[in-house]
Coordinates of C-alpha atoms and ligand atoms in Angstrom, one line a residue:
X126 CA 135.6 -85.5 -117.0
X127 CA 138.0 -86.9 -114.6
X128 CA 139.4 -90.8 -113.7
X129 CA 140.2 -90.3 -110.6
X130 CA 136.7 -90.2 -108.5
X131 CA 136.3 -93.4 -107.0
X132 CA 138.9 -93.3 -104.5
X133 CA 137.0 -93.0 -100.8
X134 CA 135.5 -89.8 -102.1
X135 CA 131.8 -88.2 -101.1
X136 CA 129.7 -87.0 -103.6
X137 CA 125.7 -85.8 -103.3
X138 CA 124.4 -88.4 -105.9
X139 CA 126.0 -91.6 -107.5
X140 CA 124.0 -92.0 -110.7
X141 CA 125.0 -95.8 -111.9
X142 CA 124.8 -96.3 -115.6
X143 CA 125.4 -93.7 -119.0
X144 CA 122.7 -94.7 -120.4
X145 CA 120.0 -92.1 -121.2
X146 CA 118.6 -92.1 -117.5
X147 CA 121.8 -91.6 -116.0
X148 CA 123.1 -89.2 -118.5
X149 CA 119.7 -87.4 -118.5
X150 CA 120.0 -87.4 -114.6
X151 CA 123.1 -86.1 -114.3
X152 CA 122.1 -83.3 -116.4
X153 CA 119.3 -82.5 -114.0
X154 CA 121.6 -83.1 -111.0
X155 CA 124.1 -80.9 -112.6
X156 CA 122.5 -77.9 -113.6
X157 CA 120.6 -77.5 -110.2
X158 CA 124.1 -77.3 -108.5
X159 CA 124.0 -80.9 -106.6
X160 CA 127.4 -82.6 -107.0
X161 CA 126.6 -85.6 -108.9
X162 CA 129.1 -88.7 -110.3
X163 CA 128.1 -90.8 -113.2
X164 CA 129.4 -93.9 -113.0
X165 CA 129.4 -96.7 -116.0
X166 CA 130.7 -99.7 -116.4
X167 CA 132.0 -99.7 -120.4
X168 CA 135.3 -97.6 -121.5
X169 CA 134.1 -96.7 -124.4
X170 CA 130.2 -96.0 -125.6
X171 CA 128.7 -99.0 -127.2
X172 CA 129.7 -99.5 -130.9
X173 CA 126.2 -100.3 -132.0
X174 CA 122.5 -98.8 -132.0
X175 CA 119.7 -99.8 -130.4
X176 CA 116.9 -97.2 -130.8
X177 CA 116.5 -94.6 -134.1
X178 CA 113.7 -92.1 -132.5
X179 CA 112.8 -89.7 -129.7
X180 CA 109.3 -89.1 -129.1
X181 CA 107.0 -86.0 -128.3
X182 CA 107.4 -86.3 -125.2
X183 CA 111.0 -86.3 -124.8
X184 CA 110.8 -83.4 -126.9
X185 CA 108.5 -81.5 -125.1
X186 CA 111.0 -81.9 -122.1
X187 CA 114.1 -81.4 -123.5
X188 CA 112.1 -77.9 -124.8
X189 CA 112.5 -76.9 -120.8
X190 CA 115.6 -77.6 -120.6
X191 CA 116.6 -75.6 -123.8
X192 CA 117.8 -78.9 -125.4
X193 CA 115.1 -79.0 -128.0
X194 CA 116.2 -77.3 -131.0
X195 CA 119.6 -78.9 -131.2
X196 CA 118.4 -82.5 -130.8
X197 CA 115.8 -81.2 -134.1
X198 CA 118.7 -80.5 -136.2
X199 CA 120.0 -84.2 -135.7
X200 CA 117.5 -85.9 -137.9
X201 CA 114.1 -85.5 -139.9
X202 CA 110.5 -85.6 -138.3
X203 CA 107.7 -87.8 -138.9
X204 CA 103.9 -87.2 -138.2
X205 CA 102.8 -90.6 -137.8
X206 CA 104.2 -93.7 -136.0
X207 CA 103.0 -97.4 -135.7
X208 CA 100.3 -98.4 -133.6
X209 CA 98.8 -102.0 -133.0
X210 CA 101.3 -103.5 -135.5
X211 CA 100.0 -102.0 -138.9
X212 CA 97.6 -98.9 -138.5
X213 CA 99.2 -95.1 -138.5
X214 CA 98.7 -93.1 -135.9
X215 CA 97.9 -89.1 -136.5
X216 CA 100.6 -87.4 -134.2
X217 CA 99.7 -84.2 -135.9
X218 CA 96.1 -84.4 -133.3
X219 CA 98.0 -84.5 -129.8
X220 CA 98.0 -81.2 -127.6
X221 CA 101.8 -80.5 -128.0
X222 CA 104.3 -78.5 -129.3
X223 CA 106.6 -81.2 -130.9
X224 CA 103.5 -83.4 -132.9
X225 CA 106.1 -85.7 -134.6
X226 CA 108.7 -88.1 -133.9
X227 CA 112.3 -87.2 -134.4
X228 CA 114.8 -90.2 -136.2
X229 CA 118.0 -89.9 -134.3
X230 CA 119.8 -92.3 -133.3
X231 CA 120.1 -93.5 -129.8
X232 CA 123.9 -93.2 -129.7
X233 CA 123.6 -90.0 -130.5
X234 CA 121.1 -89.1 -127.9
X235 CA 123.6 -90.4 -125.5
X236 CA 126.2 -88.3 -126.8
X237 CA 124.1 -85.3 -127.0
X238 CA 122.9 -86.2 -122.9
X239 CA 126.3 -86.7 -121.9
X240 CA 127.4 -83.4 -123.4
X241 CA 124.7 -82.1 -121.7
X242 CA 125.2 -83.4 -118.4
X243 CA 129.2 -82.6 -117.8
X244 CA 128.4 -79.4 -119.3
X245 CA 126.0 -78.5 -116.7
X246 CA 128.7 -79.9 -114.1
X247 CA 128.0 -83.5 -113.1
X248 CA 131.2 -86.0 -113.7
X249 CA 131.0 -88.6 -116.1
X250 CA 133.5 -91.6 -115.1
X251 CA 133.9 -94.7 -117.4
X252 CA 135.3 -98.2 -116.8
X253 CA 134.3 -98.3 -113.4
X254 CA 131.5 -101.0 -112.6
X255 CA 129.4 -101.0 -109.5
X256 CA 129.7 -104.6 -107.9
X257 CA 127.9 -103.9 -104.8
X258 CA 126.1 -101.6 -102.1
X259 CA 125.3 -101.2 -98.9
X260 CA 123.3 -97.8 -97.1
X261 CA 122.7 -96.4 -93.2
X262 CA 121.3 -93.7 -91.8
X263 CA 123.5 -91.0 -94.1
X264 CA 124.5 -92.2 -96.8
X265 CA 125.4 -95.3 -99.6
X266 CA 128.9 -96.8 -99.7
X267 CA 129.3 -98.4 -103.0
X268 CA 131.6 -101.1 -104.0
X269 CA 133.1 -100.1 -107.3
X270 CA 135.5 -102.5 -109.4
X271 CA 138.1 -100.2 -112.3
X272 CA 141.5 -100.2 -114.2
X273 CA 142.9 -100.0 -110.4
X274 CA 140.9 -103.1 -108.6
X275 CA 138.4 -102.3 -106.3
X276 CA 137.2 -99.4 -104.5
X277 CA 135.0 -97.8 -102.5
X278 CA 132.7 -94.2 -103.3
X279 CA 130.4 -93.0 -100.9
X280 CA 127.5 -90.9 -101.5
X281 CA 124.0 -89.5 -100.0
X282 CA 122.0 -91.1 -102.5
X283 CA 122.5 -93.6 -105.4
X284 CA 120.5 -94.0 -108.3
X285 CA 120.4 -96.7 -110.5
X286 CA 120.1 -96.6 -114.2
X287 CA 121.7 -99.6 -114.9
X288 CA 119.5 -100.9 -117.2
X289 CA 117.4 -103.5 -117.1
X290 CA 119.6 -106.3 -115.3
X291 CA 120.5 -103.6 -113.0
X292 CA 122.7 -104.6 -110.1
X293 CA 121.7 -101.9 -108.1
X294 CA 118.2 -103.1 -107.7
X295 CA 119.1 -106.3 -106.8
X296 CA 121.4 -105.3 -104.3
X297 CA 118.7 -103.2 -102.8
X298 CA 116.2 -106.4 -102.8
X299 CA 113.8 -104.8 -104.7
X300 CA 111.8 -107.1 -106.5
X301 CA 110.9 -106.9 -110.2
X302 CA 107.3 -108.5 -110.7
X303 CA 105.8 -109.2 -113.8
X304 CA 105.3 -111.4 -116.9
X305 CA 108.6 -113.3 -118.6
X306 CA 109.3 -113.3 -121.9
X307 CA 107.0 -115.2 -124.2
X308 CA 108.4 -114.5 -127.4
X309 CA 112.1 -113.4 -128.9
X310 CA 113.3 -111.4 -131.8
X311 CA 116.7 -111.9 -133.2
X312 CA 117.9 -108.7 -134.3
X313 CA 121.4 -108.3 -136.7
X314 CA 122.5 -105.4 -138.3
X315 CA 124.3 -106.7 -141.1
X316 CA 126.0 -105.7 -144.9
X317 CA 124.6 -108.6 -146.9
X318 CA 126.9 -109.4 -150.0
X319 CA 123.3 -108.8 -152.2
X320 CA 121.6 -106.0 -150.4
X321 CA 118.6 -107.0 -153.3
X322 CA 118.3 -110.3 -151.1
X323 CA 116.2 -109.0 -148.3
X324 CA 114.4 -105.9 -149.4
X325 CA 113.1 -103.2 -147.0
X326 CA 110.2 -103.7 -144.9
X327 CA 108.3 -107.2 -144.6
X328 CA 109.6 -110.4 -146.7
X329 CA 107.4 -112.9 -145.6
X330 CA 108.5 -116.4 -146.8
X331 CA 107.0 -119.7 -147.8
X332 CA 105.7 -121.0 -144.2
X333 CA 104.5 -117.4 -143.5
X334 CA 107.7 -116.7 -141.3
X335 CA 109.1 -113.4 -142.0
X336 CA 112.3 -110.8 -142.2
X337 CA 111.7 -107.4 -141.5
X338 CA 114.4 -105.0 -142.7
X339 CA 115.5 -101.8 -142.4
X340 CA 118.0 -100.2 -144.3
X341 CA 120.5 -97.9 -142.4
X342 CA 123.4 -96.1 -143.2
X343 CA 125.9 -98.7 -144.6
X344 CA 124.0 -101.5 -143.1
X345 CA 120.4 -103.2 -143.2
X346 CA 119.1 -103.9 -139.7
X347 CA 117.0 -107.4 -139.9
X348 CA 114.9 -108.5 -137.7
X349 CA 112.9 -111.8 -137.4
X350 CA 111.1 -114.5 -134.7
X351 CA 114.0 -116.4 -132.6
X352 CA 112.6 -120.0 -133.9
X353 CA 114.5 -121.6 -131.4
X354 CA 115.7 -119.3 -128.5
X355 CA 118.0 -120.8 -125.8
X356 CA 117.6 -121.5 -122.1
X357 CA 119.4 -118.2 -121.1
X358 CA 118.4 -115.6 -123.5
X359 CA 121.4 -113.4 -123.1
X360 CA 123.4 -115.6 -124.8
X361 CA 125.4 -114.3 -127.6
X362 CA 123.9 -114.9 -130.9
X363 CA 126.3 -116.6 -133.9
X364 CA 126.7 -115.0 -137.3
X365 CA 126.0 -118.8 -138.2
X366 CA 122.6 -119.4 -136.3
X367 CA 121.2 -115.6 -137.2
X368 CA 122.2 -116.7 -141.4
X369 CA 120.4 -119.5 -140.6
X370 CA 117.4 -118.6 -139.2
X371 CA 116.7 -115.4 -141.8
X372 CA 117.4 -118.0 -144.1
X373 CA 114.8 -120.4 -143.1
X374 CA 112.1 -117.8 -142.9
X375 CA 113.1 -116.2 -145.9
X376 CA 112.5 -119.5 -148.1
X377 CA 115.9 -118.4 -149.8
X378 CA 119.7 -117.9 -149.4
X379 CA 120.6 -114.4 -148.0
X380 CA 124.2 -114.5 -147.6
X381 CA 125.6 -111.7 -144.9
X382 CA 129.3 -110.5 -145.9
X383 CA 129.3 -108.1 -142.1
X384 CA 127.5 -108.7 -139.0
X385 CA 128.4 -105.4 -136.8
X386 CA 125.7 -106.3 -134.4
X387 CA 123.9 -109.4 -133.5
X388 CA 121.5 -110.0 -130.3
X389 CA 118.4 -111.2 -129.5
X390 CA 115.4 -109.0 -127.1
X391 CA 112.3 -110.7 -125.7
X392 CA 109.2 -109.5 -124.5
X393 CA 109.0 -109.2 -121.0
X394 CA 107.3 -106.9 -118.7
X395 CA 108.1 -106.1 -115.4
X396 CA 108.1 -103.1 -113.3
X397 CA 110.0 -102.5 -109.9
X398 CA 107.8 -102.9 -107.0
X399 CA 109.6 -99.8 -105.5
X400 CA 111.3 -97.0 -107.3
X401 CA 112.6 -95.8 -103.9
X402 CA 114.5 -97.6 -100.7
X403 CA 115.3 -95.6 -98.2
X404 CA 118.4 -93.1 -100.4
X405 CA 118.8 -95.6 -103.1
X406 CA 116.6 -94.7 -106.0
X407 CA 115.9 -96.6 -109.8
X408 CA 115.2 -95.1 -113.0
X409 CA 114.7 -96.0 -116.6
X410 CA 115.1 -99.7 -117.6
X411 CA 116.2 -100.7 -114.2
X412 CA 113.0 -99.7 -113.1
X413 CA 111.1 -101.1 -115.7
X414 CA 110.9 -103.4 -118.6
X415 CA 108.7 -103.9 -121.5
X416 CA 108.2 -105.3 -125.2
X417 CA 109.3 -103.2 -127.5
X418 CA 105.8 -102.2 -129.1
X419 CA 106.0 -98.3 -129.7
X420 CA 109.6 -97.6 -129.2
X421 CA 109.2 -95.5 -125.9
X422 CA 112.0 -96.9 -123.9
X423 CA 114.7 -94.2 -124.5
X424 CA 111.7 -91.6 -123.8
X425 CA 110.4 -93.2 -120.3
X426 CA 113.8 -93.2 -118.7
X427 CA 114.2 -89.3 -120.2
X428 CA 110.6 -88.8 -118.5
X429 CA 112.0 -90.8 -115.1
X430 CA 115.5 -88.9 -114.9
X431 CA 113.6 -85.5 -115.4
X432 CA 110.5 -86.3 -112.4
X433 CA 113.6 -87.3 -110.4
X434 CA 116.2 -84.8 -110.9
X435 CA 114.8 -81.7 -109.5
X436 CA 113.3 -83.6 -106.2
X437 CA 116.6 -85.3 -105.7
X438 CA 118.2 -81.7 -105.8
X439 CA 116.0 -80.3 -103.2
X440 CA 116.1 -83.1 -101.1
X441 CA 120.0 -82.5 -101.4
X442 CA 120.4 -78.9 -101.3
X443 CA 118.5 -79.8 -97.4
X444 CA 116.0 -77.6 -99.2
X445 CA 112.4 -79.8 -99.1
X446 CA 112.4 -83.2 -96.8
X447 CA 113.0 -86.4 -98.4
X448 CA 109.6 -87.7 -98.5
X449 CA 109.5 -85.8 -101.8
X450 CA 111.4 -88.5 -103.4
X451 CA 108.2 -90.8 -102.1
X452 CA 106.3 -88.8 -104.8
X453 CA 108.9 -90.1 -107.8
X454 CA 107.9 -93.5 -107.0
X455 CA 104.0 -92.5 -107.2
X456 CA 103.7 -90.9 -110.0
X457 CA 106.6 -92.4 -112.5
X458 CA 105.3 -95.8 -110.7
X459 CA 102.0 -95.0 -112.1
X460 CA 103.8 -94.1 -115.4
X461 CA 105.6 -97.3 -115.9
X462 CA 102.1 -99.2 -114.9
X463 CA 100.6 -97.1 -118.1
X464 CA 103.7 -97.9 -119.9
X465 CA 103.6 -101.9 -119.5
X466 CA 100.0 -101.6 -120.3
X467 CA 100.4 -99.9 -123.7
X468 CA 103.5 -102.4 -124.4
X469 CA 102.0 -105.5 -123.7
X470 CA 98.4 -104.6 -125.5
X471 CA 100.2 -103.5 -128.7
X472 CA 102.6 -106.2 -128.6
X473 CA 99.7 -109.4 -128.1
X474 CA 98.2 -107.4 -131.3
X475 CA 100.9 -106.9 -132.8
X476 CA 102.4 -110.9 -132.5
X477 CA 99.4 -112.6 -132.3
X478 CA 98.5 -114.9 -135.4
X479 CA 96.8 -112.7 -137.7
X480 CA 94.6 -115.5 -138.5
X481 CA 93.2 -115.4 -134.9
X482 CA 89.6 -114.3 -135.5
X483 CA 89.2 -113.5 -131.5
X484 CA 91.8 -110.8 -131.8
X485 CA 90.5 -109.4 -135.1
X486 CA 87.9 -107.3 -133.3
X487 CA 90.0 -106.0 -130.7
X488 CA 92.7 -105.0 -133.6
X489 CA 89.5 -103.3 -136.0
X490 CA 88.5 -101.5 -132.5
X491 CA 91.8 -100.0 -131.8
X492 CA 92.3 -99.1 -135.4
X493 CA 89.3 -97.7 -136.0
X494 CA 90.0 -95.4 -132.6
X495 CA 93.5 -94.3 -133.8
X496 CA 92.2 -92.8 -137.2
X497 CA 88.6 -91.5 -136.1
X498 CA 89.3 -87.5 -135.4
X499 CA 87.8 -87.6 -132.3
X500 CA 89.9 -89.9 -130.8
X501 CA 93.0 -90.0 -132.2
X502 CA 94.9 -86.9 -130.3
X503 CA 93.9 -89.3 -127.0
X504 CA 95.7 -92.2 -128.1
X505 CA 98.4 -90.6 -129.6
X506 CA 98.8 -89.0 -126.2
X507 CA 98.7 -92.0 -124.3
X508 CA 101.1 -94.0 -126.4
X509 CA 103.8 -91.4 -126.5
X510 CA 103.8 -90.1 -122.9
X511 CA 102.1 -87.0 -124.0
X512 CA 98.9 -88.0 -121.6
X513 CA 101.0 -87.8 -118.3
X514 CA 99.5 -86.0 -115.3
X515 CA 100.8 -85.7 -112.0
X516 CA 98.7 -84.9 -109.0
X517 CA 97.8 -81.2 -108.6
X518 CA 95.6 -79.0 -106.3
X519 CA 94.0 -76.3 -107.4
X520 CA 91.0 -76.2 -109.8
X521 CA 90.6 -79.5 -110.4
X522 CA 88.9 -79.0 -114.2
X523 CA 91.7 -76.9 -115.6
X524 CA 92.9 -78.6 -119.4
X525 CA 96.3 -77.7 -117.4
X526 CA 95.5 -79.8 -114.2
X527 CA 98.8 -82.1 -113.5
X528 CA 99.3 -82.1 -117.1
X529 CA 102.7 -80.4 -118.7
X530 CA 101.9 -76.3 -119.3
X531 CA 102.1 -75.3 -122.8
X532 CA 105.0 -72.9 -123.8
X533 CA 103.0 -69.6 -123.1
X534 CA 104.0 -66.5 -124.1
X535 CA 105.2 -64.5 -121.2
X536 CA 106.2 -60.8 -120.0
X537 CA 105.2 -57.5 -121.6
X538 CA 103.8 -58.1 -124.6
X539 CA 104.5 -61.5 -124.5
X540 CA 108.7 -60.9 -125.4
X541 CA 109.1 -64.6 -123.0
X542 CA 108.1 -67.8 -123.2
X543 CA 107.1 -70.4 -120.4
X544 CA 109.8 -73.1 -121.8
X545 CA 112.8 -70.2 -122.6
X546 CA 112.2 -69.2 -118.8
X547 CA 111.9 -72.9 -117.5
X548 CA 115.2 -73.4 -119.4
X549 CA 117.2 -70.3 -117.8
X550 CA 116.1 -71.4 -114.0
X551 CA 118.1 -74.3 -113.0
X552 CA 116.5 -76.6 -111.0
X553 CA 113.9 -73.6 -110.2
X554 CA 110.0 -73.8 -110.4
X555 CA 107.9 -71.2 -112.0
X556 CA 104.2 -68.7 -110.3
X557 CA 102.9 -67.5 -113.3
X558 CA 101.3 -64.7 -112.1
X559 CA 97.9 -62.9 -113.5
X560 CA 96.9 -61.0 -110.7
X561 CA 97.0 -57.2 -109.9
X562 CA 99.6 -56.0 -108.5
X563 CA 100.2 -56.0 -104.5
X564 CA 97.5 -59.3 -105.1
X565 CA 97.8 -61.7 -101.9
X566 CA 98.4 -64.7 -104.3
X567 CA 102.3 -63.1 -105.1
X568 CA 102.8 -62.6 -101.5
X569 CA 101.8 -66.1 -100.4
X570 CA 104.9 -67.6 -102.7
X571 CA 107.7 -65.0 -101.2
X572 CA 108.8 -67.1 -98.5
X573 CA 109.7 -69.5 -101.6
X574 CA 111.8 -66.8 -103.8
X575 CA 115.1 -69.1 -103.5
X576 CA 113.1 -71.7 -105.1
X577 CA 109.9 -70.5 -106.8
X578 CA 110.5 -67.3 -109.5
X579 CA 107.4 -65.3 -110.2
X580 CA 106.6 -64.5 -113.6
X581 CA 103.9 -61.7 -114.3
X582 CA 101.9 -62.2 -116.8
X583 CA 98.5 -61.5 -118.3
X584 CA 95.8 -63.2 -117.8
X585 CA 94.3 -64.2 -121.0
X586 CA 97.8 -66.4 -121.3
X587 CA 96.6 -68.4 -118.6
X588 CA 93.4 -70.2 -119.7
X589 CA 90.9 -68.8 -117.3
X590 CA 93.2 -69.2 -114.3
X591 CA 94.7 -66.3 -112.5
X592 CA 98.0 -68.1 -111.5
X593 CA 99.7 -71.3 -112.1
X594 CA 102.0 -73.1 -109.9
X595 CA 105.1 -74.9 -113.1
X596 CA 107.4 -77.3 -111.9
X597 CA 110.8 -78.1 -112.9
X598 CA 109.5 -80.3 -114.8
X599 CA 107.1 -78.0 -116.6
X600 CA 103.6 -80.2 -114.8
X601 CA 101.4 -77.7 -113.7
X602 CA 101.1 -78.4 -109.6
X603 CA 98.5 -75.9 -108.6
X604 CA 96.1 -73.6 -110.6
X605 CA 94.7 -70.7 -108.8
X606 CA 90.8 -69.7 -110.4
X607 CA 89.4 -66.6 -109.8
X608 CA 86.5 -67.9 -108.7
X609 CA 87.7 -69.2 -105.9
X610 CA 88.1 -66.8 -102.7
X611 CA 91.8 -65.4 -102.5
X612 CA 92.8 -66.2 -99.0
X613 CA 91.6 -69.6 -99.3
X614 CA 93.7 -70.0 -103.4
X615 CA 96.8 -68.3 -101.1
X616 CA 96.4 -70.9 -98.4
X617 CA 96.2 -73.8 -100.9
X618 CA 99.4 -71.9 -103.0
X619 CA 101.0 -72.7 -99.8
X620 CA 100.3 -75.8 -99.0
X621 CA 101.4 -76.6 -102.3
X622 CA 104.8 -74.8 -102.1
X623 CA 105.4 -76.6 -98.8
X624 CA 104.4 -79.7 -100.5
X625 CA 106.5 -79.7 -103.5
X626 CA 109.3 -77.6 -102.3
X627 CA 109.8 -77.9 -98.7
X628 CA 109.4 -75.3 -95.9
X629 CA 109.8 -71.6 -96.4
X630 CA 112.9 -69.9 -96.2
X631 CA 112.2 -68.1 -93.2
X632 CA 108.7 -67.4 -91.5
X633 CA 106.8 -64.2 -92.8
Ligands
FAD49 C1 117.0 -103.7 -130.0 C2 116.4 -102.6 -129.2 C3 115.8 -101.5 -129.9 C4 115.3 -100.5 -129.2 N1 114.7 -99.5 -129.8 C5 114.2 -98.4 -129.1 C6 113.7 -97.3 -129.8 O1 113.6 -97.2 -131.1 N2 113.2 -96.2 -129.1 C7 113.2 -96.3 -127.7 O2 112.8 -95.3 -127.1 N3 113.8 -97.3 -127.1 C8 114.3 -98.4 -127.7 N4 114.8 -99.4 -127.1 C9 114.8 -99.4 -125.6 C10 116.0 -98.5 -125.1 O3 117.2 -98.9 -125.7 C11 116.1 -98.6 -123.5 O4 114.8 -98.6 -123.0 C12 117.0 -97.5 -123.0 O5 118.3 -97.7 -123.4 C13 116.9 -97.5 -121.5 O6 117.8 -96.5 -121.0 P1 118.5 -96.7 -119.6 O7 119.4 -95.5 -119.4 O8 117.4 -96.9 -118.5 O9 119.3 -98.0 -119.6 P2 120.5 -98.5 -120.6 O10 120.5 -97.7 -121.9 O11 120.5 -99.9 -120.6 O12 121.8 -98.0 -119.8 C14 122.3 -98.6 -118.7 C15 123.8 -98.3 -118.6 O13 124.2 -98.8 -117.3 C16 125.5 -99.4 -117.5 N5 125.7 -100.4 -116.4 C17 125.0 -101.5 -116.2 N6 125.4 -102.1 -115.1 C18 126.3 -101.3 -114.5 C19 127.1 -101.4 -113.3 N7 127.0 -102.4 -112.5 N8 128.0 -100.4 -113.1 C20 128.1 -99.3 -113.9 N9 127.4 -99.2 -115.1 C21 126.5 -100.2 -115.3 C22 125.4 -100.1 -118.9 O14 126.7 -100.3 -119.4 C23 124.6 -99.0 -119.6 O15 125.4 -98.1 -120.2 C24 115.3 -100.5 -127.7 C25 115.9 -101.6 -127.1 C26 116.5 -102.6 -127.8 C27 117.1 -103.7 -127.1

């Protein structure tokens, strides 16, 4: 880590913001060789916790980067989660490896990402705020304020995972439609001088307010309606007005000895209208906002940072042309359009008056889908991420098709597998390979060998197919069926090289 990168230097990629998109980027960035500079705004990492959790799906892509098992060993897994405000939801009935969440905190995600990402090479520089940006033909010069006064850093391409206020997406004009927020939750994490006063989960009081708590390490983490939330939301929240108002829907006197951290979160929903202008890019939270139904915003801007980081290294390396990046915005676009749909269903459930007998049905519905058998792997999927598909050619039927490959067992006698060989080719993709030898599927992909490794394997490992097309991402982008002719699966393995990894090397 060095202090000294914002002084007229170039580098391939300004990432903006250590949160876990930029940190998660950088990573990416990092490990496929692009010169990358991660650029946040606070000295220090933030002294307080938002999040506690990390989804399947974050697992499942951490397990191609061979991140996985350490972030396992960090906290204990659960089976179920919280759907529609009160009914359990089976993870144990999704189609993946990692069928539980994971409690760790989100601080120590970061720390875990950031270890990640200057350890795979990118530079992580704190203090150092973007205040403004401008981009041409080549490049992005950024206006950056520090310790020093300001300076300027320019780059090829800028990302910004500044959150969701995010200066860079402003700066770029790109707008941020959607719905405001209706309702706010004050949130405090607090040592109360009778910890007995507000035990955990639900205390509902007289005038059917109530406090939620949650007990944490050393602290209790409450959490109840803002009854009167300001003009300007972001205001800082008192030790005085939060005592009062758990207070009031309490019914009784709760007195709190420590507040560590106080704030207040709303539930608005909005998603970027472009994730892409021209070479400045957004990702996570600055891309998209949403209530807080499900606790998936940690995962989304993992699941962002890792659709982006290995088309953003191709289009850097000069290897693939940039309208790859055009392909981010589709499909994580697409994603953050599921995303705010989950949200916002599950949070009108979840915050509408129980009493409300025109929402009762829609609640028994939902319930009654997340514990039949038959249905609940499908909305577990959904609701975690697990669900996503990407467009992919090929045979169109596949259980594979677009969706993330499981980790197969690979080589002779199966001594590999699909994630351990994902994880040990930076910024690579993957032609699992089920076809004789000498077969005209292998040599279609040769012009591609800088980019594309083939792996041999048998074909009963690939589910009917005869070869599969991985990305870096581990999404399946073509599946080859024997039943279709071979020079016309070749010709469509090409076109689906070209398409997600530029040109060929040189011309056969
Ligand atoms: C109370 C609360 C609880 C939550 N609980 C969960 C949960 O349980 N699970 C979950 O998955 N999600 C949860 N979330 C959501 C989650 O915290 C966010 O979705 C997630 O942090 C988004 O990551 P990000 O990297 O996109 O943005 P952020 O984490 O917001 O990171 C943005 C970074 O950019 C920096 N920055 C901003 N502007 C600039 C600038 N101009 N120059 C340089 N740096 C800048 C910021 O300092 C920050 O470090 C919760 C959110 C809240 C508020």
């Amino acid at each position: 880590m060095t202090d000294d990168a914002t002084q007229d230097e170039t580098v391939d990629v300004l990432v903006v913001g250590a949160g876990p998109a930029g940190l998660a980027l950088g990573g990416e960035l990092g490990r496929a060789g692009v010169r990358a500079l991660v650029l946040e705004r606070e000295p220090e990492p933030p002294g307080y916790c938002r999040g506690f959790n990390l989804n399947a799906r974050s697992l499942e892509l951490f397990d191609r980067r061979g991140l996985a098992a350490r972030f396992l060993t960090e906290g204990p897994t659960v089976p179920t989660t919280m759907f529609v405000g009160a009914s359990r939801l089976d993870l144990t009935a999704m189609r993946a490896k990692h069928r539980y969440i994971l409690g760790i905190p989100q601080t120590r995600v970061e720390e875990l990402l950031a270890e990640w990402a200057v350890g795979s090479g990118a530079r992580l520089v704190r203090g150092r705020r973007l205040t403004g940006l401008w981009q041409d033909g080549d490049g992005v010069t950024a206006e950056v304020e520090g310790p020093d006064g300001p300076s300027t850093l320019r780059c090829r391409w800028l990302v910004g995972c500044d959150g969701g206020r995010s200066t860079v997406r402003k700066a770029a004009g790109i707008g941020f439609p959607g719905t405001p927020a209706r309702n706010f939750t004050l949130l405090g994490d607090v040592v109360l001088a009778d910890p007995s006063a507000v035990p955990y989960g639900p205390n509902t009081g007289p005038d059917g307010r109530s406090v939620f708590a949650i007990p944490r390490p050393g602290y209790v983490r409450l959490l109840t309606a803002d009854p009167a939330p300001p003009a300007d939301p972001h205001e800082p929240v008192s030790l005085d007005s939060f005592q009062r108002a758990i207070e009031a829907a309490l019914g009784h006197r709760a007195e709190i000895a420590e507040a560590r951290w106080l704030t207040r979160f709303g539930d608005a929903a909005r998603l970027a209208e472009r994730f892409r202008a021209g070479r400045i890019l957004l990702a996570g939270d600055a891309a998209h906002i949403h209530p807080p139904a499900g606790a998936i915003g940690v995962n989304a801007a993992i699941d962002d940072a890792v659709n982006l980081g290995w088309k953003l290294a191709l289009v850097a390396r000069g290897q693939a042309a940039d309208t790859l990046l055009d392909t981010y915005h589709d499909e994580r676009h697409a994603a953050g359009t599921r995303l705010l749909r989950n949200t916002r269903a599950q949070a009108v459930l979840a915050q509408a008056d129980g009493d409300d007998d025109r929402l009762a049905p829609v609640r028994e519905l939902l319930a009654e889908l997340a514990e039949s058998e038959a249905t609940a792997g499908p909305v577990a999927e959904e609701i975690t991420g697990v669900a996503t598909r990407y467009p992919a050619s090929g045979a169109p039927g596949h259980p594979w098709a677009g969706r993330m490959v499981p980790d197969l067992p690979l080589g002779p006698a199966g001594a590999d597998g699909l994630t351990a060989l994902l994880a040990r080719t930076p910024g690579g993709a993957l032609l699992l390979d089920g076809t004789p030898q000498a077969h005209p599927l292998s040599a279609a992909a040769h012009p591609w060998t800088d980019r594309v490794t083939t792996a041999h394997t048998h074909p009963q490992a690939l589910h009917g197919a005869h070869a599969v097309l991985v990305r870096p991402d581990g999404h399946a982008a073509w599946i080859g069926t024997p039943s279709a002719p071979v020079e016309m699966a070749a010709q469509e393995l090409r076109e689906s090289l070209a398409h997600w990894f530029g040109p060929p090397a040189a011309t056969a």
